[in-house]
GROMACS .gro file of C-alpha atoms in nm:
model
  113
    1MET     CA    1  -0.713  -3.658  -0.226
    2GLU     CA    2  -0.605  -3.416   0.047
    3LYS     CA    3  -0.705  -3.053  -0.001
    4GLN     CA    4  -0.418  -2.804   0.021
    5VAL     CA    5  -0.487  -2.501   0.240
    6LEU     CA    6  -0.303  -2.178   0.164
    7HIS     CA    7  -0.241  -1.941   0.453
    8SER     CA    8  -0.192  -1.569   0.411
    9CYS     CA    9   0.111  -1.403   0.565
   10ARG     CA   10  -0.093  -1.087   0.625
   11HIS     CA   11  -0.155  -0.974   0.980
   12HIS     CA   12  -0.395  -0.689   0.893
   13ARG     CA   13  -0.718  -0.676   0.694
   14ARG     CA   14  -0.675  -0.512   0.354
   15VAL     CA   15  -0.927  -0.253   0.235
   16LYS     CA   16  -1.000  -0.228  -0.137
   17THR     CA   17  -0.978   0.127  -0.271
   18PRO     CA   18  -1.243   0.154  -0.544
   19GLN     CA   19  -1.259   0.536  -0.512
   20GLY     CA   20  -0.896   0.542  -0.608
   21VAL     CA   21  -0.606   0.628  -0.384
   22LEU     CA   22  -0.298   0.749  -0.566
   23VAL     CA   23   0.057   0.728  -0.439
   24PHE     CA   24   0.378   0.872  -0.577
   25TRP     CA   25   0.661   0.628  -0.513
   26ARG     CA   26   1.034   0.598  -0.568
   27CYS     CA   27   1.255   0.289  -0.558
   28ASP     CA   28   1.619   0.362  -0.644
   29GLN     CA   29   1.600   0.527  -0.990
   30THR     CA   30   1.246   0.404  -1.061
   31GLU     CA   31   0.953   0.632  -0.980
   32ASP     CA   32   0.587   0.644  -1.071
   33THR     CA   33   0.244   0.761  -0.964
   34SER     CA   34   0.025   0.456  -0.918
   35ARG     CA   35  -0.322   0.358  -0.808
   36VAL     CA   36  -0.344   0.168  -0.481
   37LYS     CA   37  -0.544  -0.154  -0.528
   38ASP     CA   38  -0.575  -0.231  -0.157
   39LEU     CA   39  -0.429  -0.107   0.168
   40SER     CA   40  -0.395  -0.190   0.537
   41VAL     CA   41  -0.198  -0.061   0.832
   42GLY     CA   42   0.065  -0.323   0.742
   43GLY     CA   43   0.103  -0.268   0.369
   44LEU     CA   44  -0.047  -0.208   0.027
   45PHE     CA   45  -0.057  -0.328  -0.332
   46ILE     CA   46   0.010  -0.071  -0.603
   47LYS     CA   47  -0.082  -0.116  -0.968
   48THR     CA   48   0.219  -0.053  -1.190
   49ASN     CA   49   0.403  -0.202  -1.485
   50LYS     CA   50   0.733  -0.097  -1.331
   51VAL     CA   51   0.927  -0.343  -1.116
   52CYS     CA   52   1.160  -0.322  -0.820
   53PRO     CA   53   1.350  -0.609  -0.663
   54VAL     CA   54   1.210  -0.791  -0.361
   55ASP     CA   55   1.343  -0.636  -0.036
   56ALA     CA   56   1.408  -0.298  -0.204
   57ARG     CA   57   1.314   0.014  -0.006
   58VAL     CA   58   1.036   0.231  -0.144
   59LYS     CA   59   0.955   0.592  -0.052
   60LEU     CA   60   0.580   0.665  -0.067
   61ASN     CA   61   0.384   0.990  -0.078
   62PHE     CA   62   0.006   0.944  -0.070
   63LEU     CA   63  -0.194   1.185  -0.285
   64VAL     CA   64  -0.514   1.195  -0.080
   65GLU     CA   65  -0.764   1.443   0.063
   66ASP     CA   66  -0.651   1.359   0.417
   67GLY     CA   67  -0.335   1.567   0.381
   68GLU     CA   68   0.029   1.485   0.327
   69ILE     CA   69   0.124   1.129   0.421
   70ALA     CA   70   0.477   1.000   0.362
   71ALA     CA   71   0.595   0.648   0.441
   72ASP     CA   72   0.876   0.402   0.378
   73ALA     CA   73   0.805   0.046   0.269
   74THR     CA   74   0.981  -0.267   0.151
   75VAL     CA   75   0.892  -0.466  -0.162
   76ARG     CA   76   0.758  -0.803  -0.048
   77TYR     CA   77   0.647  -0.940  -0.385
   78VAL     CA   78   0.638  -0.845  -0.751
   79LYS     CA   79   0.353  -0.941  -0.981
   80ALA     CA   80   0.502  -0.869  -1.324
   81GLY     CA   81   0.276  -0.652  -1.540
   82SER     CA   82   0.037  -0.598  -1.249
   83GLY     CA   83   0.206  -0.435  -0.952
   84LEU     CA   84   0.401  -0.446  -0.629
   85GLY     CA   85   0.313  -0.575  -0.283
   86LEU     CA   86   0.469  -0.347  -0.024
   87GLN     CA   87   0.508  -0.377   0.353
   88PHE     CA   88   0.518  -0.055   0.555
   89LYS     CA   89   0.833   0.008   0.756
   90THR     CA   90   0.762   0.359   0.884
   91VAL     CA   91   0.507   0.634   0.849
   92ARG     CA   92   0.669   0.974   0.885
   93ASN     CA   93   0.634   1.133   1.230
   94GLY     CA   94   0.331   1.359   1.235
   95ASP     CA   95   0.158   1.168   0.953
   96HIS     CA   96   0.024   0.888   1.176
   97VAL     CA   97  -0.302   1.070   1.252
   98ARG     CA   98  -0.367   1.145   0.883
   99PHE     CA   99  -0.278   0.786   0.791
  100ALA     CA  100  -0.526   0.648   1.047
  101ARG     CA  101  -0.792   0.894   0.923
  102MET     CA  102  -0.737   0.776   0.564
  103ILE     CA  103  -0.774   0.407   0.664
  104ARG     CA  104  -1.097   0.483   0.858
  105ARG     CA  105  -1.238   0.683   0.565
  106LEU     CA  106  -1.167   0.400   0.322
  107ILE     CA  107  -1.322   0.138   0.552
  108GLN     CA  108  -1.636   0.353   0.586
  109ALA     CA  109  -1.657   0.400   0.208
  110VAL     CA  110  -1.632   0.024   0.151
  111ASN     CA  111  -1.892  -0.050   0.420
  112LYS     CA  112  -2.137   0.201   0.265
  113GLY     CA  113  -2.087   0.062  -0.085
   0.00000   0.00000   0.00000
């Protein structure tokens, strides 16, 4: 029997966020504050019971110690009852440095733990 190999569509390594990164998000009339399960420079997975349609635009505001970070993303997949997989479209001008600092901090925390 031939073994089926599944390939990920991800282009960037995801970092788990056990310390807890929170993000306030809005998609049309739906909004929530959710915990980020994992994150990369390409996207993130947020834990939520709320759903948005695939391809919907999402406005994100990270609630982190690194300072204000706002971004736009697109819903790539919905895992009902679990959360949303989002792909970054833009990080607001001026927030790129703080975003990179947050990613580095999370990678260091995971490597220490």
